Every structure is written in structure tokens, then in C-alpha cells.
Amino acid sequence: MKHIMKEQLSADIQKGSKSAIMKKHIITYLIYNENSTITDLAKEMDLSIPTVTKVIDEMYEQGYIDEYGKLETSGGRHPILYGLNPDSAYFIGVALTWNSLHIGLINFKGDLLKLQMGIPFERQDTMECIQKLCHHIETFIAGLSISKERIMHINVALCGRVNPDLGYSHSFFNFGERPLAEILTGEMGIEVSIENDSRAMLYGEYIKGALKGSRNALFINIDWGLGIGILIDGKLYKGKSGFSGEFGHTYGYDNQIICHCGKKGCLETENSCSALYRKFIEHLKAGENSIVLSEKRIEDITLEDIFNAISKEDLLAIELVEEIGQQLGLHIGSLINIFNPDTVIIGGEMSNAGDFLLQPIISTVRKYTLSLMSRDSEIVLSKLKSQASIIGSCLMSRSRLFEA
């Protein structure tokens, strides 16, 4: 099959001509709708069928799109379905967690072709750490069956305050004048963008996960910290500087616990994986029992051990998770009252607790939220689970290239 030459693609997307804008619009439409007829594209773009046909023919010759058979109809001619040509371009997504690195590759149609999860990675605010990150990505690329020249874009998802439009990360890898995206682009020789991890997770669920048909949603990312992604009328809400969703740094408790942001009493000090770990260890040191103690000393226990204990129905671990679920339900209920979303997705590492976390959240939301609001909002676990951030980052890598 044809593939798009990188120079051709870059030249095309940077043009401001009417033809280039129409191509971006068509590609974006097909990203969200997979396949379409020329008639449906003409309606979507409010253009004549001959005009759209001319652009489609040109894009077919250039290799952007391909034919996907004919649409079955009750009578008359069967219109041709067009979709993105999967082999014409490739995109890489990267997701950084607090102690590991995930890297993935998708084709132009959005199919996940290769994935490396859980690469050990110690995040430090140094240029040496950025170079190590780039080395991991280069190693991943070197192991692919396609050439580096066919990779069109890389997106890096990371936690904290991220301005995706300007390319700055203000929580990690902030080195002053030069934005992180620019530094990474220079190191990699491929255009790189950055995004907040909670928004990446939400975007992954929107395209490939739990949000089919939902255009207003919240993704509650309960990880080592606590953040949210916000989808309004099918668009990711970023806020003025890209900092929307810092849910975990809302004041919630008079507990005198200093959050990593430097303030006291943030929501994530009581409702996060770091809070679960702290509480679990405190209870063990106070003399309470857990099946984990039959396998490890207290000082050797990890967060993974706690989730394994939950799967074995350890009473202490379950009790702490349910307590966090009840507290979270209060705050998620407030979000539902404000946003009135179609769907609330519970994700991040804490979602590994499954129904032990979900059911207390749902019960508390129903108890304290306006009934008309909670009735309209479905609360579900992440469908993409631990892969939400990397799948979302890969898909963002593709969509960022074609943003009008």
C-alpha cells in the first residue's frame, strides 16, 4: 500500500490553503468516525459532493485514505466507504508514571501495533534524565520493522501542570526558557508534543474505551496523585494554560499532611494511591494484621502488594480502599453537580481495586448528589485500565498533527 512521505505530509499540514484545511477536516472526521461516504463527508463539511469528491480523489492518490468496501443499502447504488490508510503513517505515544515508562506505536488508523509497558524509569528533573528518556524511545524505534522516517509524531503524557499548546511542563522537566516539547523535538529529530496524563487517559477512553457515544465526561485519575480529565461536548477541556483538572490539589482536609505541591490538606493526601500506601503502613505499624505480613516485612511492602492483598480479600486493604471510595464519592458528587456529565470513568492505578472502590463511590454519589444529576451520570471503571495513558498518548500523537 502507499505510504505518505514525511516531507509531503509536513508540507501539506502546514499549508493554510482551503484544500489543506479540507484535508485536515476529513482526516479528523475519519479519526473519530473510522469510515465514511463522500455524501456524509459533504454534509459534515457543508460542501458540494463534487468538491469533496475531488479532495477525496487527491487524498487517495497521495495515500492518506483508502477504500473500505461499499455501504450496504436497501436499494440503489452502494456508496463507497473511505477510511484512513493504516500503513500510510505511524505515531508514537509515551507515558511517564512516577516510577516507570510506557511506549507504544499506532498506525494511521489508530491500531496499536507494539507496546512496551513498565520500563523501569527514575524520573529526575535533569537534562540527563531527559536524555535517558530519549534513549528509551530511540531503542523502541530501533526495534520496529518500519523506518524512523515513517514516524510522523511523538506525544509524551506526564502528570502535573502541562501546557500542551506551548509545550511547557511546569511540574517536572521545567528548565526555564525552552519548553520541554522543543527540547525533546531537538533530541529526537521528530516533532514531539506533551500532554497531561489524565487528559491522555480520557482521550484514550473517548476513542477506544468506555466513552462510545458519550460527549460529556470526567475521567477520575486516582494514581499516586489525583487528577481529572474533562470532556465537554466532545472536546477536551484544557483551561487557559492547560492546567485544568488539578482536582487533587483542592483543599479538602484539616489533616496537616503536606502534599507534594507544598500545601496542606489537599484532596490527594487522603484520596490517592500514595494515601492508601501511607494508611496501610500506619495500620500495620499500629499492630493490625494483613496477609501481606506473612510474605514481607513492613518496610519491604509495595503498592502492588496491597492490590494483590485486595484480590485475596484482605480485610485491612479492602477496608482502606472502601474508605477512600466513600470519601471520593463526596467530591465526585460535587463534580457531577457542576458538570452534569454523561459518564464518569474511574481510572488510574487505584481502579485495580475494582468494585471494592467503585461501589462505595456510587453509593456515596447517590446519597449526596442531586438525584436528577446522579441519575443521568453513569459511573464506570476504566475499560483500558493500565493501558489508558499510553493508548491515549498514542492517539493524541496522531490527532495533534492534524489539529486545524
Short mmCIF file of C-alpha atoms in Angstrom, two decimals:
data_model
loop_
_atom_site.label_atom_id
_atom_site.label_comp_id
_atom_site.label_asym_id
_atom_site.label_seq_id
_atom_site.Cartn_x
_atom_site.Cartn_y
_atom_site.Cartn_z
CA MET A 1 0.00 0.00 0.00
CA LYS A 2 1.04 3.60 -0.46
CA HIS A 3 2.59 5.46 2.41
CA ILE A 4 2.88 9.17 2.96
CA MET A 5 6.37 10.61 2.70
CA LYS A 6 7.17 12.65 5.80
CA GLU A 7 8.15 15.74 3.81
CA GLN A 8 4.92 15.56 1.81
CA LEU A 9 2.80 15.22 4.94
CA SER A 10 4.58 18.04 6.77
CA ALA A 11 4.25 20.36 3.79
CA ASP A 12 0.56 19.52 3.40
CA ILE A 13 -0.49 20.05 7.02
CA GLN A 14 1.36 23.37 7.30
CA LYS A 15 -0.42 24.89 4.34
CA GLY A 16 -3.22 27.28 5.06
CA SER A 17 -4.95 26.73 1.73
CA LYS A 18 -8.59 25.73 1.50
CA SER A 19 -7.57 22.32 0.16
CA ALA A 20 -5.20 21.68 3.07
CA ILE A 21 -7.87 22.72 5.60
CA MET A 22 -10.39 20.37 3.96
CA LYS A 23 -7.87 17.51 4.14
CA LYS A 24 -7.33 18.14 7.85
CA HIS A 25 -11.07 18.23 8.40
CA ILE A 26 -11.58 14.94 6.54
CA ILE A 27 -8.75 13.22 8.42
CA THR A 28 -10.06 14.48 11.76
CA TYR A 29 -13.58 13.29 10.89
CA LEU A 30 -12.26 9.84 9.97
CA ILE A 31 -10.21 9.69 13.20
CA TYR A 32 -13.44 9.95 15.18
CA ASN A 33 -15.77 8.07 12.82
CA GLU A 34 -13.46 5.43 11.25
CA ASN A 35 -15.19 5.18 7.83
CA SER A 36 -17.48 7.47 5.85
CA THR A 37 -19.10 8.00 2.46
CA ILE A 38 -18.48 11.09 0.36
CA THR A 39 -22.12 12.10 0.88
CA ASP A 40 -21.74 12.05 4.68
CA LEU A 41 -18.45 13.97 4.46
CA ALA A 42 -20.10 16.59 2.25
CA LYS A 43 -22.89 17.04 4.81
CA GLU A 44 -20.39 17.26 7.67
CA MET A 45 -18.31 19.90 5.88
CA ASP A 46 -21.27 21.70 4.28
CA LEU A 47 -19.68 21.39 0.84
CA SER A 48 -20.87 20.05 -2.50
CA ILE A 49 -20.37 16.39 -3.35
CA PRO A 50 -18.18 17.23 -6.42
CA THR A 51 -15.89 19.39 -4.26
CA VAL A 52 -15.44 16.67 -1.64
CA THR A 53 -15.04 14.01 -4.35
CA LYS A 54 -12.14 15.97 -5.85
CA VAL A 55 -10.37 16.24 -2.50
CA ILE A 56 -11.01 12.55 -1.68
CA ASP A 57 -9.55 11.51 -5.05
CA GLU A 58 -6.44 13.59 -4.38
CA MET A 59 -6.05 12.18 -0.86
CA TYR A 60 -6.45 8.66 -2.22
CA GLU A 61 -3.67 9.25 -4.74
CA GLN A 62 -1.45 10.74 -2.03
CA GLY A 63 -2.03 7.73 0.21
CA TYR A 64 -3.89 9.40 3.09
CA ILE A 65 -7.05 7.31 2.70
CA ASP A 66 -8.17 4.00 1.25
CA GLU A 67 -11.41 2.34 0.15
CA TYR A 68 -13.16 0.07 2.65
CA GLY A 69 -15.79 -1.59 0.51
CA LYS A 70 -19.32 -0.39 -0.12
CA LEU A 71 -22.04 0.64 2.31
CA GLU A 72 -24.94 -1.80 2.33
CA THR A 73 -28.18 -0.01 1.49
CA SER A 74 -31.76 -1.15 0.89
CA GLY A 75 -31.69 -0.15 -2.77
CA GLY A 76 -29.94 1.83 -5.47
CA ARG A 77 -26.19 2.30 -5.80
CA HIS A 78 -24.00 1.30 -2.88
CA PRO A 79 -21.72 4.22 -1.97
CA ILE A 80 -18.01 3.58 -1.33
CA LEU A 81 -16.76 3.79 2.23
CA TYR A 82 -13.48 5.67 2.75
CA GLY A 83 -11.19 5.47 5.77
CA LEU A 84 -7.64 6.25 6.80
CA ASN A 85 -4.94 4.16 5.14
CA PRO A 86 -3.38 2.31 8.12
CA ASP A 87 0.06 1.83 6.55
CA SER A 88 0.50 5.41 5.40
CA ALA A 89 1.84 6.89 8.66
CA TYR A 90 2.83 5.88 12.19
CA PHE A 91 2.73 7.60 15.57
CA ILE A 92 4.40 7.01 18.92
CA GLY A 93 2.97 7.64 22.36
CA VAL A 94 4.94 7.77 25.60
CA ALA A 95 3.51 7.77 29.12
CA LEU A 96 5.54 8.57 32.22
CA THR A 97 4.39 7.39 35.64
CA TRP A 98 6.05 8.09 38.98
CA ASN A 99 8.41 5.11 38.57
CA SER A 100 8.08 3.67 35.08
CA LEU A 101 7.75 4.36 31.37
CA HIS A 102 5.36 3.04 28.71
CA ILE A 103 5.93 3.36 24.94
CA GLY A 104 3.52 2.43 22.13
CA LEU A 105 3.14 2.60 18.35
CA ILE A 106 -0.06 3.01 16.34
CA ASN A 107 -0.72 3.19 12.61
CA PHE A 108 -2.70 5.91 10.84
CA LYS A 109 -5.99 4.13 11.56
CA GLY A 110 -5.24 4.02 15.29
CA ASP A 111 -4.46 0.30 15.65
CA LEU A 112 -1.97 -0.45 18.44
CA LEU A 113 0.93 -2.28 16.80
CA LYS A 114 3.55 -2.51 19.54
CA LEU A 115 3.55 -1.78 23.25
CA GLN A 116 6.20 -1.84 25.96
CA MET A 117 4.82 -1.42 29.47
CA GLY A 118 6.54 -0.86 32.79
CA ILE A 119 10.04 0.06 31.68
CA PRO A 120 11.86 0.98 34.93
CA PHE A 121 12.47 4.73 34.90
CA GLU A 122 13.50 7.01 37.74
CA ARG A 123 12.14 10.46 36.99
CA GLN A 124 14.51 13.29 37.89
CA ASP A 125 14.46 16.97 36.96
CA THR A 126 17.70 16.85 35.00
CA MET A 127 18.77 17.00 31.38
CA GLU A 128 20.44 13.63 31.90
CA CYS A 129 17.03 12.16 32.72
CA ILE A 130 15.54 13.63 29.54
CA GLN A 131 18.39 12.11 27.54
CA LYS A 132 17.68 8.73 29.17
CA LEU A 133 14.02 9.12 28.19
CA CYS A 134 15.02 9.83 24.59
CA HIS A 135 17.37 6.83 24.63
CA HIS A 136 14.49 4.54 25.65
CA ILE A 137 12.35 5.93 22.81
CA GLU A 138 15.21 5.53 20.30
CA THR A 139 15.71 1.93 21.43
CA PHE A 140 11.99 1.28 20.95
CA ILE A 141 12.13 2.78 17.44
CA ALA A 142 15.23 0.75 16.56
CA GLY A 143 13.29 -2.43 17.31
CA LEU A 144 10.47 -1.61 14.89
CA SER A 145 10.06 -3.12 11.44
CA ILE A 146 9.42 0.35 9.96
CA SER A 147 11.98 3.10 9.42
CA LYS A 148 12.17 6.15 11.68
CA GLU A 149 11.28 8.36 8.69
CA ARG A 150 7.74 6.94 8.67
CA ILE A 151 7.08 8.06 12.27
CA MET A 152 5.26 11.37 11.98
CA HIS A 153 4.87 12.49 15.58
CA ILE A 154 5.57 11.60 19.21
CA ASN A 155 3.42 12.58 22.19
CA VAL A 156 4.59 12.35 25.81
CA ALA A 157 1.99 12.19 28.58
CA LEU A 158 3.09 13.11 32.10
CA CYS A 159 1.43 14.14 35.34
CA GLY A 160 1.16 17.63 36.75
CA ARG A 161 0.66 21.04 35.22
CA VAL A 162 1.24 20.74 31.48
CA ASN A 163 0.63 23.42 28.84
CA PRO A 164 0.24 21.32 25.67
CA ASP A 165 -0.13 24.33 23.37
CA LEU A 166 3.15 25.95 24.40
CA GLY A 167 4.91 22.68 25.21
CA TYR A 168 5.84 23.51 28.82
CA SER A 169 5.73 21.14 31.78
CA HIS A 170 5.61 23.18 34.98
CA SER A 171 5.68 20.26 37.44
CA PHE A 172 8.55 18.21 36.01
CA PHE A 173 11.33 18.83 33.49
CA ASN A 174 10.93 22.59 33.71
CA PHE A 175 14.23 24.17 32.65
CA GLY A 176 13.22 27.79 32.21
CA GLU A 177 13.17 29.39 28.78
CA ARG A 178 12.95 26.37 26.48
CA PRO A 179 9.74 24.33 26.56
CA LEU A 180 10.04 20.60 27.14
CA ALA A 181 8.41 19.76 23.81
CA GLU A 182 11.06 21.81 21.99
CA ILE A 183 13.89 20.11 23.91
CA LEU A 184 12.50 16.65 23.12
CA THR A 185 11.99 17.54 19.45
CA GLY A 186 15.62 18.61 19.22
CA GLU A 187 16.84 15.44 20.89
CA MET A 188 14.64 13.07 18.86
CA GLY A 189 14.68 14.68 15.40
CA ILE A 190 10.89 14.10 15.28
CA GLU A 191 8.22 16.60 16.27
CA VAL A 192 7.20 15.97 19.90
CA SER A 193 4.20 17.27 21.84
CA ILE A 194 3.38 16.85 25.54
CA GLU A 195 0.08 16.37 27.39
CA ASN A 196 -1.28 15.90 30.89
CA ASP A 197 -1.71 12.21 31.73
CA SER A 198 -5.33 12.48 32.93
CA ARG A 199 -6.38 14.12 29.65
CA ALA A 200 -4.49 11.45 27.71
CA MET A 201 -6.34 8.74 29.65
CA LEU A 202 -9.68 10.38 28.96
CA TYR A 203 -8.85 10.75 25.27
CA GLY A 204 -7.94 7.07 25.05
CA GLU A 205 -11.29 6.13 26.61
CA TYR A 206 -13.09 8.53 24.25
CA ILE A 207 -11.65 6.96 21.09
CA LYS A 208 -11.08 3.34 22.10
CA GLY A 209 -12.60 2.73 25.51
CA ALA A 210 -15.62 3.34 27.71
CA LEU A 211 -16.98 6.51 26.11
CA LYS A 212 -18.56 5.34 22.85
CA GLY A 213 -21.44 7.78 22.36
CA SER A 214 -20.63 9.98 25.38
CA ARG A 215 -19.61 13.56 24.62
CA ASN A 216 -19.54 14.93 28.16
CA ALA A 217 -17.39 13.01 30.59
CA LEU A 218 -14.99 13.11 33.53
CA PHE A 219 -12.03 10.78 33.99
CA ILE A 220 -11.03 10.47 37.64
CA ASN A 221 -7.35 9.51 37.63
CA ILE A 222 -6.65 8.01 41.06
CA ASP A 223 -2.96 7.24 40.92
CA TRP A 224 -0.07 8.22 43.17
CA GLY A 225 -1.76 11.62 42.97
CA LEU A 226 -5.32 12.62 42.00
CA GLY A 227 -6.33 14.37 38.77
CA ILE A 228 -9.24 14.59 36.37
CA GLY A 229 -9.70 14.86 32.63
CA ILE A 230 -12.69 16.85 31.38
CA LEU A 231 -14.57 16.29 28.11
CA ILE A 232 -17.19 18.89 27.15
CA ASP A 233 -19.29 18.44 24.01
CA GLY A 234 -16.72 16.06 22.53
CA LYS A 235 -13.74 18.34 23.18
CA LEU A 236 -11.05 18.04 25.82
CA TYR A 237 -11.17 20.98 28.18
CA LYS A 238 -7.69 22.29 28.98
CA GLY A 239 -8.29 25.69 30.57
CA LYS A 240 -6.42 28.88 29.75
CA SER A 241 -2.93 27.50 30.38
CA GLY A 242 -3.61 23.78 30.10
CA PHE A 243 -3.81 23.35 33.87
CA SER A 244 -7.42 22.21 34.23
CA GLY A 245 -8.06 19.03 36.17
CA GLU A 246 -5.81 19.57 39.21
CA PHE A 247 -8.55 18.04 41.34
CA GLY A 248 -6.13 16.55 43.86
CA HIS A 249 -4.84 19.96 44.91
CA THR A 250 -8.23 21.24 46.00
CA TYR A 251 -8.32 21.85 49.76
CA GLY A 252 -10.32 19.14 51.48
CA TYR A 253 -8.93 18.19 54.89
CA ASP A 254 -7.60 19.78 58.04
CA ASN A 255 -5.12 16.93 58.40
CA GLN A 256 -1.86 18.90 58.46
CA ILE A 257 -0.42 16.47 55.89
CA ILE A 258 1.89 18.29 53.49
CA CYS A 259 1.11 17.44 49.88
CA HIS A 260 3.96 17.17 47.36
CA CYS A 261 2.73 20.51 45.97
CA GLY A 262 3.83 22.08 49.29
CA LYS A 263 0.36 22.86 50.67
CA LYS A 264 -1.52 21.10 53.47
CA GLY A 265 -4.83 19.27 53.33
CA CYS A 266 -5.11 18.63 49.56
CA LEU A 267 -7.67 16.03 48.48
CA GLU A 268 -4.98 13.67 47.27
CA THR A 269 -3.44 13.47 50.74
CA GLU A 270 -6.42 11.26 51.68
CA ASN A 271 -7.67 10.00 48.29
CA SER A 272 -4.87 8.53 46.19
CA CYS A 273 -2.56 5.54 45.94
CA SER A 274 0.03 7.40 47.99
CA ALA A 275 -2.62 7.92 50.70
CA LEU A 276 -3.61 4.24 50.56
CA TYR A 277 0.03 3.17 50.93
CA ARG A 278 0.63 5.56 53.84
CA LYS A 279 -2.51 4.46 55.69
CA PHE A 280 -1.83 0.76 55.12
CA ILE A 281 1.66 1.02 56.56
CA GLU A 282 0.42 3.12 59.50
CA HIS A 283 -2.21 0.49 60.38
CA LEU A 284 0.35 -2.31 60.24
CA LYS A 285 2.74 -0.39 62.49
CA ALA A 286 -0.15 0.16 64.91
CA GLY A 287 -0.49 -3.62 65.23
CA GLU A 288 -3.23 -4.50 62.75
CA ASN A 289 -2.88 -7.66 60.70
CA SER A 290 -2.77 -8.38 56.96
CA ILE A 291 -1.94 -11.39 54.80
CA VAL A 292 0.89 -9.30 53.36
CA LEU A 293 2.81 -9.73 56.62
CA SER A 294 3.04 -13.48 56.01
CA GLU A 295 5.15 -12.74 52.94
CA LYS A 296 7.03 -9.49 53.62
CA ARG A 297 8.37 -7.23 56.30
CA ILE A 298 6.58 -3.90 56.68
CA GLU A 299 9.49 -1.93 55.24
CA ASP A 300 9.51 -4.09 52.08
CA ILE A 301 5.81 -3.76 51.24
CA THR A 302 4.96 -2.12 47.90
CA LEU A 303 1.77 -0.65 46.49
CA GLU A 304 1.45 -3.70 44.24
CA ASP A 305 1.45 -5.91 47.33
CA ILE A 306 -1.56 -4.01 48.68
CA PHE A 307 -3.56 -4.51 45.47
CA ASN A 308 -2.59 -8.19 45.44
CA ALA A 309 -3.91 -8.39 49.00
CA ILE A 310 -7.19 -6.83 47.88
CA SER A 311 -7.57 -9.53 45.20
CA LYS A 312 -7.14 -12.09 48.01
CA GLU A 313 -9.86 -10.30 50.02
CA ASP A 314 -7.55 -8.96 52.71
CA LEU A 315 -9.82 -7.19 55.20
CA LEU A 316 -7.47 -4.30 56.05
CA ALA A 317 -6.69 -3.45 52.42
CA ILE A 318 -10.36 -3.66 51.43
CA GLU A 319 -11.47 -1.52 54.39
CA LEU A 320 -8.99 1.25 53.47
CA VAL A 321 -9.98 1.22 49.80
CA GLU A 322 -13.68 1.37 50.66
CA GLU A 323 -12.98 4.29 53.00
CA ILE A 324 -11.22 6.14 50.17
CA GLY A 325 -14.12 5.29 47.83
CA GLN A 326 -16.63 6.81 50.25
CA GLN A 327 -14.60 10.00 50.60
CA LEU A 328 -14.06 10.25 46.86
CA GLY A 329 -17.78 9.78 46.29
CA LEU A 330 -18.45 13.04 48.14
CA HIS A 331 -16.07 15.02 45.94
CA ILE A 332 -17.07 13.27 42.70
CA GLY A 333 -20.68 14.06 43.59
CA SER A 334 -19.76 17.74 43.68
CA LEU A 335 -18.19 17.43 40.24
CA ILE A 336 -21.36 15.77 38.93
CA ASN A 337 -23.44 18.63 40.33
CA ILE A 338 -21.19 21.09 38.49
CA PHE A 339 -20.62 19.33 35.14
CA ASN A 340 -23.68 17.07 34.75
CA PRO A 341 -21.63 14.57 32.67
CA ASP A 342 -22.90 11.58 30.67
CA THR A 343 -20.18 9.37 32.13
CA VAL A 344 -17.70 9.40 34.99
CA ILE A 345 -14.79 6.99 34.49
CA ILE A 346 -12.81 5.76 37.49
CA GLY A 347 -9.24 5.06 36.39
CA GLY A 348 -5.62 5.16 37.42
CA GLU A 349 -3.85 2.51 39.50
CA MET A 350 -6.46 2.67 42.29
CA SER A 351 -9.05 1.29 39.85
CA ASN A 352 -7.23 -2.06 40.21
CA ALA A 353 -9.35 -2.44 43.34
CA GLY A 354 -12.39 -2.85 41.05
CA ASP A 355 -15.79 -2.97 42.73
CA PHE A 356 -14.25 -2.57 46.19
CA LEU A 357 -13.58 1.03 45.09
CA LEU A 358 -16.40 1.59 42.59
CA GLN A 359 -19.38 0.58 44.73
CA PRO A 360 -18.61 2.91 47.69
CA ILE A 361 -18.15 5.75 45.19
CA ILE A 362 -21.52 5.06 43.54
CA SER A 363 -23.32 4.67 46.87
CA THR A 364 -21.96 7.95 48.24
CA VAL A 365 -22.67 9.82 45.00
CA ARG A 366 -26.29 8.65 45.07
CA LYS A 367 -26.62 9.68 48.71
CA TYR A 368 -25.21 13.20 48.45
CA THR A 369 -25.72 14.30 44.83
CA LEU A 370 -28.82 15.89 43.32
CA SER A 371 -30.93 12.92 42.22
CA LEU A 372 -31.57 14.29 38.72
CA MET A 373 -27.82 14.72 38.27
CA SER A 374 -26.66 11.34 39.59
CA ARG A 375 -29.40 9.56 37.64
CA ASP A 376 -28.08 11.00 34.38
CA SER A 377 -24.42 10.18 35.05
CA GLU A 378 -23.12 6.63 34.64
CA ILE A 379 -20.11 5.81 36.83
CA VAL A 380 -17.88 3.07 35.40
CA LEU A 381 -14.39 1.65 35.71
CA SER A 382 -11.82 2.40 33.02
CA LYS A 383 -12.10 -0.03 30.11
CA LEU A 384 -8.48 0.49 29.04
CA LYS A 385 -7.22 0.06 32.64
CA SER A 386 -3.42 0.28 32.95
CA GLN A 387 -3.09 0.98 29.21
CA ALA A 388 -5.30 4.09 29.25
CA SER A 389 -2.45 6.61 29.43
CA ILE A 390 -0.29 5.01 26.73
CA ILE A 391 -3.16 4.34 24.31
CA GLY A 392 -4.40 7.89 24.86
CA SER A 393 -0.90 9.29 24.31
CA CYS A 394 -0.53 7.34 21.04
CA LEU A 395 -3.90 8.58 19.79
CA MET A 396 -3.07 12.14 20.82
CA SER A 397 0.16 11.89 18.84
CA ARG A 398 -1.95 11.32 15.74
CA SER A 399 -4.65 13.92 16.42
CA ARG A 400 -2.17 16.67 17.42
CA LEU A 401 -0.63 16.52 13.96
CA PHE A 402 -3.92 17.33 12.28
CA GLU A 403 -5.36 19.94 14.59
CA ALA A 404 -6.66 22.80 12.48
#
